[in-house]
Each structure stands twice: as C-alpha cells, then as structure tokens.
Short mmCIF file of C-alpha atoms and ligand atoms in Angstrom, two decimals:
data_model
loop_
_atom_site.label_atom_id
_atom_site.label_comp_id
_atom_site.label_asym_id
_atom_site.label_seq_id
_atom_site.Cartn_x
_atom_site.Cartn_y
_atom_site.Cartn_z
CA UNK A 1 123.70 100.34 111.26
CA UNK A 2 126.13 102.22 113.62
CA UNK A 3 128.88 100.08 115.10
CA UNK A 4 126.88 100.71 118.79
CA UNK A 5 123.69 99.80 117.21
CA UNK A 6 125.91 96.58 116.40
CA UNK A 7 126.88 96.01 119.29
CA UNK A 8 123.41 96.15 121.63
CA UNK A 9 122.53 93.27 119.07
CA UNK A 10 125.97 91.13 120.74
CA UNK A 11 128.27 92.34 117.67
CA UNK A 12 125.55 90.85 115.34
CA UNK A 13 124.20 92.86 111.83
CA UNK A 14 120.85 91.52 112.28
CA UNK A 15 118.94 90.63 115.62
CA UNK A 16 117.18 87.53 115.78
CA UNK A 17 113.26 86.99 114.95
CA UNK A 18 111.69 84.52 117.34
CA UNK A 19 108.97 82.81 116.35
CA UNK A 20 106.30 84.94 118.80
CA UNK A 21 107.44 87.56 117.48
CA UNK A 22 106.51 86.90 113.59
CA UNK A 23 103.69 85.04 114.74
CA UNK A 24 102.03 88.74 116.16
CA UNK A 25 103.31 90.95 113.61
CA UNK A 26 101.87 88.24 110.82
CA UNK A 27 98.70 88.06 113.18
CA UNK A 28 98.75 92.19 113.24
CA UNK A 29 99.11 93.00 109.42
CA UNK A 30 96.34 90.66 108.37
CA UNK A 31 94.07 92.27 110.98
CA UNK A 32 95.05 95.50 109.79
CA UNK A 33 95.33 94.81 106.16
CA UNK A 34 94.27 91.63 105.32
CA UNK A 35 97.68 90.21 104.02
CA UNK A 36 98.47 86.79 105.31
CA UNK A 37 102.18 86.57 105.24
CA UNK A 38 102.85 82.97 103.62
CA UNK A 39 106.10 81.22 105.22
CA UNK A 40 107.62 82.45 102.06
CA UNK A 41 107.26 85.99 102.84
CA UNK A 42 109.10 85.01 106.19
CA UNK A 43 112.38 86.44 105.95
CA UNK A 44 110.94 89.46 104.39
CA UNK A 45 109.32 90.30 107.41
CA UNK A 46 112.39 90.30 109.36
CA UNK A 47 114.50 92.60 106.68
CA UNK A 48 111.56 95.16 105.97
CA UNK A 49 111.19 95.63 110.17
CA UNK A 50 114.56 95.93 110.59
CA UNK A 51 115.03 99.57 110.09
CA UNK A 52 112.05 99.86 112.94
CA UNK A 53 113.82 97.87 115.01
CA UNK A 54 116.68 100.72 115.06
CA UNK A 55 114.71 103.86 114.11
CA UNK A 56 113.15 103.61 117.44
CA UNK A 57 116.33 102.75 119.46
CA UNK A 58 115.49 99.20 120.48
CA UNK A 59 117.41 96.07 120.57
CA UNK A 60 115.59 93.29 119.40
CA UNK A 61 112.28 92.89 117.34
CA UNK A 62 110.88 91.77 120.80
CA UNK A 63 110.99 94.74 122.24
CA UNK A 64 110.11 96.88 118.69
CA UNK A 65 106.89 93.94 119.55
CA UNK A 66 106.16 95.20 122.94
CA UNK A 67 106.46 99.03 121.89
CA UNK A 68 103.79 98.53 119.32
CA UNK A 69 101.62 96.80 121.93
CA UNK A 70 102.13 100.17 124.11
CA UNK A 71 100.78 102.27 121.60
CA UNK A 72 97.78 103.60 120.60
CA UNK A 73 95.96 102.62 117.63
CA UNK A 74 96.16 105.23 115.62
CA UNK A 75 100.01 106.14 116.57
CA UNK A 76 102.07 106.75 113.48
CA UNK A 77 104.16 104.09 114.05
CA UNK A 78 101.40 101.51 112.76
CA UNK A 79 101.09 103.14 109.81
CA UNK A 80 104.91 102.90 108.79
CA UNK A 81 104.73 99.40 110.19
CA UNK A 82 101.70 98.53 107.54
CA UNK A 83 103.41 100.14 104.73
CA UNK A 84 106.46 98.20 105.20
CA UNK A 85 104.47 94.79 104.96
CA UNK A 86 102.97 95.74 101.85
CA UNK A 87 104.01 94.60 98.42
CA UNK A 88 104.03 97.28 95.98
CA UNK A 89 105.20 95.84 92.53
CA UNK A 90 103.52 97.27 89.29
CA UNK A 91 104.05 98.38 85.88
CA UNK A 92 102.49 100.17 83.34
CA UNK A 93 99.83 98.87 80.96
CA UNK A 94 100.69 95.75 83.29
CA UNK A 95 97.65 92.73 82.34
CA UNK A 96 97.26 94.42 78.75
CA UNK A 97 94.38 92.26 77.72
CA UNK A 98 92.02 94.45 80.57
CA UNK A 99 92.82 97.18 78.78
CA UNK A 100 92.19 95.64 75.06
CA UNK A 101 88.90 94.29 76.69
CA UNK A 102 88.01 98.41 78.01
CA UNK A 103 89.10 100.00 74.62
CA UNK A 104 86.96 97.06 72.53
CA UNK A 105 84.25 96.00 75.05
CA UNK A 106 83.16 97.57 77.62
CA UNK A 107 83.99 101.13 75.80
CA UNK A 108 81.72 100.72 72.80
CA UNK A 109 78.82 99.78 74.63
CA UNK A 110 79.34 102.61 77.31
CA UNK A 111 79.42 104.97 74.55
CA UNK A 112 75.83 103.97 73.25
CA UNK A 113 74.00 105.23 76.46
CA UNK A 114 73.80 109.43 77.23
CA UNK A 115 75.87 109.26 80.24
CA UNK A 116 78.83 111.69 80.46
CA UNK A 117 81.60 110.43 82.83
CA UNK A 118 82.99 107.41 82.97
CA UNK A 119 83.78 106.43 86.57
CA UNK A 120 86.92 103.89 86.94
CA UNK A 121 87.93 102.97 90.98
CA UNK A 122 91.61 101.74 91.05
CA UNK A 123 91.46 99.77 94.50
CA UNK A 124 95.17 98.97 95.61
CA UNK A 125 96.57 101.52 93.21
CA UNK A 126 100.01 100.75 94.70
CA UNK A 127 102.30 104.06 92.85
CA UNK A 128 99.69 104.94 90.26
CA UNK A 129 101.01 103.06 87.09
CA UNK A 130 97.54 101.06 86.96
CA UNK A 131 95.44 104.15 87.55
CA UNK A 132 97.41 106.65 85.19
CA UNK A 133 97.55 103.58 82.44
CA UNK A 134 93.60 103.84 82.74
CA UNK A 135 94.03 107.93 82.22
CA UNK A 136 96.26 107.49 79.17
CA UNK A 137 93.81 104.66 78.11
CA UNK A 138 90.18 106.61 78.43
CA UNK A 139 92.01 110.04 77.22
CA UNK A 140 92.96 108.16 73.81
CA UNK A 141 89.80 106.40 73.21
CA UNK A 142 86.60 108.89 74.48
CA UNK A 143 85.68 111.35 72.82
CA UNK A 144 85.63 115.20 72.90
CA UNK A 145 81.84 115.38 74.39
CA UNK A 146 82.87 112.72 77.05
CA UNK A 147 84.75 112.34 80.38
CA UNK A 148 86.36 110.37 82.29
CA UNK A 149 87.70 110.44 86.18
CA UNK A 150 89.41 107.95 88.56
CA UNK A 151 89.48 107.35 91.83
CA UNK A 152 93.08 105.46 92.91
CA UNK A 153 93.02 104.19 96.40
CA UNK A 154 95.62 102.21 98.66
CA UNK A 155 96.62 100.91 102.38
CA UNK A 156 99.72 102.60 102.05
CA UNK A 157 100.32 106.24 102.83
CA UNK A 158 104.00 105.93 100.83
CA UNK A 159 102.54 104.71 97.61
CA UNK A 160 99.66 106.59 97.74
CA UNK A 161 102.06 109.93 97.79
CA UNK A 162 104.35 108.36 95.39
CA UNK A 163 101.30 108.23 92.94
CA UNK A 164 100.18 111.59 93.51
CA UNK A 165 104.11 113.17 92.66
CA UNK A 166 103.23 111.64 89.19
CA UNK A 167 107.05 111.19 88.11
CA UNK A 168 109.04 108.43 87.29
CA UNK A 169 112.44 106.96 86.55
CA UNK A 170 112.74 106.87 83.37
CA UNK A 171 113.62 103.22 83.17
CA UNK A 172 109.48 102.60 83.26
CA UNK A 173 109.08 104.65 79.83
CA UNK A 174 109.27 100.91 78.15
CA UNK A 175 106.39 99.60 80.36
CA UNK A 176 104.63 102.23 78.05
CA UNK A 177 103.72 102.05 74.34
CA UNK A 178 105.52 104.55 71.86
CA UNK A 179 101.69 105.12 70.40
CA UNK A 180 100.86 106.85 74.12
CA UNK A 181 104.44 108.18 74.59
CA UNK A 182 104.30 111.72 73.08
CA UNK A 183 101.00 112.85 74.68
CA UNK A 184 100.54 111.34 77.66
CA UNK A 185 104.17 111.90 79.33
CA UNK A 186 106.92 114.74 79.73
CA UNK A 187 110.16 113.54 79.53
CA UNK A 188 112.42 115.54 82.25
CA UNK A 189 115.62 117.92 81.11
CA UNK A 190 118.44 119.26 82.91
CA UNK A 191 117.38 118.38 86.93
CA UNK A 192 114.95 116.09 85.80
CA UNK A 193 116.88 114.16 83.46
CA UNK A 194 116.09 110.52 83.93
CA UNK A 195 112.72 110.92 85.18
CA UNK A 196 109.14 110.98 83.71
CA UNK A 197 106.00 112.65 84.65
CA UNK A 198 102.41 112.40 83.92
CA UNK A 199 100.54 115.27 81.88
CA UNK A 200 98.23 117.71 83.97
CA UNK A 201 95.55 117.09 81.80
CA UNK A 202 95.71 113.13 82.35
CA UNK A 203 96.52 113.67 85.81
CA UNK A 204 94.35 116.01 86.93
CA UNK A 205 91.47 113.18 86.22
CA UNK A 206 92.97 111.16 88.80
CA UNK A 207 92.58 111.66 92.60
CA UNK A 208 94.43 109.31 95.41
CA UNK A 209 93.42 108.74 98.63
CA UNK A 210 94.10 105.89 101.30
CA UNK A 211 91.37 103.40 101.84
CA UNK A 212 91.73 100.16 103.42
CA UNK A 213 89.83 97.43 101.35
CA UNK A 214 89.08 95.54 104.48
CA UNK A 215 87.01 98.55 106.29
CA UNK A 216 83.51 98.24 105.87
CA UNK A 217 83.19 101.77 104.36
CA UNK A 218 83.72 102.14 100.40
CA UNK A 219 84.75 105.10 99.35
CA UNK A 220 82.45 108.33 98.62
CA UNK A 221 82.90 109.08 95.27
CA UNK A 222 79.65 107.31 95.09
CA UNK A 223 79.67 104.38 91.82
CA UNK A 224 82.03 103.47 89.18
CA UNK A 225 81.51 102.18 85.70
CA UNK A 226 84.89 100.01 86.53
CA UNK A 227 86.58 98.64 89.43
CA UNK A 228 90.21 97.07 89.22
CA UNK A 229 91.27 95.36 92.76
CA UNK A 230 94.24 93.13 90.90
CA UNK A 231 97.09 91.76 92.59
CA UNK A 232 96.00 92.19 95.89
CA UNK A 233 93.46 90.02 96.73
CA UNK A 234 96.35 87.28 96.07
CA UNK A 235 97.68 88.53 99.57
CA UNK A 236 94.07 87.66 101.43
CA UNK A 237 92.41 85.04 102.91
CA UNK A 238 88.94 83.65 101.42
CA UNK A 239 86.57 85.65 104.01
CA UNK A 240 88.48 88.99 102.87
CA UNK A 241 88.45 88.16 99.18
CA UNK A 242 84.54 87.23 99.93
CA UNK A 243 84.07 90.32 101.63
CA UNK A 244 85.80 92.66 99.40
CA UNK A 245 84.30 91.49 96.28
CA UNK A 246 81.25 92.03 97.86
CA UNK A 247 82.14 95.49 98.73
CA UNK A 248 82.99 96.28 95.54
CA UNK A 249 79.73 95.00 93.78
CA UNK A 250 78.03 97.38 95.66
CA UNK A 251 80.16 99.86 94.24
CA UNK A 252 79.67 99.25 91.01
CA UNK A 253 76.71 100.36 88.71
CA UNK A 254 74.21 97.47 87.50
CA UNK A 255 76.28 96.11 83.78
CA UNK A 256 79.72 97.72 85.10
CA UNK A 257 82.73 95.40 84.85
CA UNK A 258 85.48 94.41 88.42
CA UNK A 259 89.20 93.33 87.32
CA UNK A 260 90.83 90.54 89.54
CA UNK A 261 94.22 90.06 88.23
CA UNK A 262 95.72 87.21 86.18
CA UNK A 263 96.93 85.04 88.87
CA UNK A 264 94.04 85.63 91.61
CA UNK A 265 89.77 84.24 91.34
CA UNK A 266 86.80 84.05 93.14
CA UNK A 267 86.38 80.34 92.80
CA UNK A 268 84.57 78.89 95.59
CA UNK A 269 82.73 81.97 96.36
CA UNK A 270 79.54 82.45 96.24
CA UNK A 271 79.23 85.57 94.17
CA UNK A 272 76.69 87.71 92.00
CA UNK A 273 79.27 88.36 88.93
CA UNK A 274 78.94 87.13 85.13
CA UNK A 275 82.54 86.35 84.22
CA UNK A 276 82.85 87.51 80.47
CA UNK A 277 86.78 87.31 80.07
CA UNK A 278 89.56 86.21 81.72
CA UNK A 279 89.61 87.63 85.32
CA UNK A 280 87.32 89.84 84.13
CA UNK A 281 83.38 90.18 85.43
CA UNK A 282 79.65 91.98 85.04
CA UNK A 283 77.42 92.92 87.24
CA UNK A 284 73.76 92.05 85.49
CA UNK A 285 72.04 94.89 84.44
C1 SAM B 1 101.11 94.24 94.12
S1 SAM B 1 100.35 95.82 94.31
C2 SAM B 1 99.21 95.81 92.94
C3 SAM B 1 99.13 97.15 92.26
C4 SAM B 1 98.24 97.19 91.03
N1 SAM B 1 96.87 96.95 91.36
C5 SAM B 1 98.72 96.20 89.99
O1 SAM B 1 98.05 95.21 89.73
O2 SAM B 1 99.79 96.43 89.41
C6 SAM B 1 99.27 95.49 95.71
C7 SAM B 1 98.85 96.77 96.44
O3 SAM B 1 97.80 96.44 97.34
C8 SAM B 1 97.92 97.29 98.46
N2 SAM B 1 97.14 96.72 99.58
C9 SAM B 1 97.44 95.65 100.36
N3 SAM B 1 96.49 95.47 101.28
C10 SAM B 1 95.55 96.43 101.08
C11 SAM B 1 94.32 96.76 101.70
N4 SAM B 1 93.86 96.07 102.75
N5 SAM B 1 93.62 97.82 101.23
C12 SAM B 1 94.09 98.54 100.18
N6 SAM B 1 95.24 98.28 99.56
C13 SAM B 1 95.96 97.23 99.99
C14 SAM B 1 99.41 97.34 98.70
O4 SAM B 1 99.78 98.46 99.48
C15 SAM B 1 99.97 97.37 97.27
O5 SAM B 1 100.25 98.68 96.87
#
C-alpha cells in the first residue's frame, strides 16, 4: 500500500470491515457460488478484498460495496471478486484410496464391456492436480486399444488457467509417486529450473473450462464414466449439495461412480446413489 493509500484509510494499513458490509459480500458469493463463508472464514474475507479495495482507488470496503452494487452483472470485477473468495488448496494423488478404488474397482469392470473411452468429469478442478492425477492414473492402467479423456471444470477463471499452463513448482514433485515420476512429468532445466510440467500426451487428454456447479446447465461433453466434486461441496449449504449431486447423477452413465471427498456426505439427503466405499458412490445400472 502507498503511504497516500495509507493515509485516505486515517494513517491505518487496513480499513475497517463493518458488519453490512461482510454480511453482502458473504450474502453475494454464496449466490454466486454457493460458498457460505463460516464466521471462521471471517477475517479472510477482509484480507483477500483488500487488494480490491485499493485496485479500484476506493477508501473503505463500503464503498468497494457500493461500486459492485453499480455494476453490471457480468462486469469483470465480479469475476475477480469470486475468485478471491474461493479456496483453492490441492495436491496431487490427494484422497489416494479413490484412486486405489479406480485402478482395482471400477477399472476392471469397465474394461469387461466394448466401450472405448473412458469419460472422467473433474468438477471443482481447482489448478489441475486432481484432474492430471486422474491422467497419470488412466494412462498407467488402460490399455493400448483404450482411451481415456477428462473434462476439469471450476468457478474460478485463475485456477482454471493455472491448470491449463500445466507447470509446477517443483516442491509438488513429492505429492507424486516415484513409480509415475519418469513418464508422466518433465522436470524443467536452465529457465525452468524448479518447476514441473505435465506431458503432452497426458495433457492433451485433459480440457478445462469454467463451469459454475450451482448453474442449472451441466456441461456438454455429454456423460462421464466418473465424476469427482471433492472438497467443495464442504463450502455449500444442504439445498446446493442436494442440488448438485443431483446434477451430477444426471451426468453420469447408469453403474458410473461420483467422488465426494473425505471430510464432506450426503447424509440427510434424499438421493439415488449406492455408496460402495468410503465417500465413494454408484449409480444402479
Ligand atoms: C478446495 S478446492 C478442491 C480441489 C480438488 N477437487 C481437490 O479435492 O483437491 C475447491 C475448488 O472448488 C471451486 N469452487 C467453489 N465453488 C464452486 C462452484 N460453485 N462451482 C465450481 N467450482 C467451485 C473453487 O474455486 C476451488 O478451486
């Protein structure tokens, strides 16, 4: 912050939130998104909008408030102020026992009908660990005569282009196993020392778009063989986690499997799912 932007906040580092004013931008992003900011996830709100609060000249987060009331709904500025309310954290081969259960499960049986692709949706994809884990995954264990693509979707426009750059610090390599390490990454030289990137042939399987779980529309790449929506659902009320589940049954073909992650459930729903593993579930054939 600049010593004037200092001082149009009375000498002070950080303006103020007032109550009002969390109350509508907690009220906005779970319109928008979904995510119900817990009291928790308070203070959060007032460092992540913080750098709004300047970017756009203003003084106070009352008046960054009243300028996103004057715009229109599909200004830029709404965008930026969605992805800064999101929570992004993932890792690699993060929940390994989903994977054991694709590689020993749901593979197998997959492999005993004639179809050709396997179709895997990564909802809330955050910067593509989960969906290129799922590429590393599949490119291991189908065969020659079989193939796979995935469809890796999130809210936010950052992640989303994060994912499709494909590199990373190096500091993730450890998220994944040495058996996957040789063909499924390049580690960087010279410039690109302490960085990582995906293959092209493990990322050219996997597309990224932004969808918004809470819009009615699913995506168009038509049905999937696998859904994973984890660690977001965590962030939603009941009627979103209702509604999204529900979305995403319709999405999936009739004995396809839907990931929730470890911590989140559908108990208390009414829902059409077999569970057949730990946050894991089938749709009946
Ligand atoms: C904690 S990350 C989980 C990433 C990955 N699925 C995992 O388990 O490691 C949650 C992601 O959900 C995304 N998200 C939040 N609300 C969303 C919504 N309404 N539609 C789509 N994605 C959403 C966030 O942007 C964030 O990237």
């Amino acid at each position: 912050m600049t010593a004037a932007q200092a001082q149009a906040w009375g000498g002070k580092t950080t303006p103020d939130l007032e109550e009002d004013d969390l109350r509508y931008f907690c009220q906005i992003i779970e319109e928008r998104a979904g995510i119900v900011l817990k009291p928790a996830k308070h203070d959060l709100v007032k460092t992540r909008l913080r750098s709004r609060v300047t970017a756009n000249g203003l003084s106070s987060y009352g008046d960054y408030r009243q300028h996103l009331q004057s715009l229109a709904k599909n200004d830029p500025e709404w965008q930026i102020f969605t992805n800064l309310l999101t929570t992004n954290k993932t890792d690699f081969f993060r929940e390994p026992k989903h994977f054991e259960y694709l590689v020993h499960d749901i593979l197998p049986a997959w492999l005993k009908t004639s179809q050709k692709t396997f179709k895997v949706w990564s909802a809330a994809s955050s910067t593509g660990e989960e969906a290129y884990t799922l590429a590393m995954v599949l490119g291991r264990y189908l065969p020659k005569d079989r193939d796979f693509k995935i469809l890796a979707t999130d809210i936010d426009t950052s992640v989303v282009e994060a994912a499709q750059n494909a590199v990373y610090s190096i500091s993730k390599r450890s998220e994944i196993p040495t058996e996957y390490q040789q063909s499924c990454i390049d580690i960087g030289k010279g410039e690109a020392r302490g960085w990582f990137r995906i293959k092209p042939h493990l990322k050219e399987k996997t597309v990224f778009k932004t969808h918004n779980l809470i819009e009615r529309t699913a995506p168009d790449e038509g049905i999937f063989d696998l859904v994973l929506c984890r660690n977001v659902l965590i962030y939603f009320g009941a009627d979103n986690i209702d509604f999204v589940q529900k979305k995403i049954y319709s999405t999936v073909k009739p004995g396809g499997h839907f990931f929730i992650g470890h911590s989140e459930s559908l108990q208390g729903l009414k829902h059409n799912w077999k569970p057949v593993g730990p946050s894991i579930f089938r749709k009946g054939s």
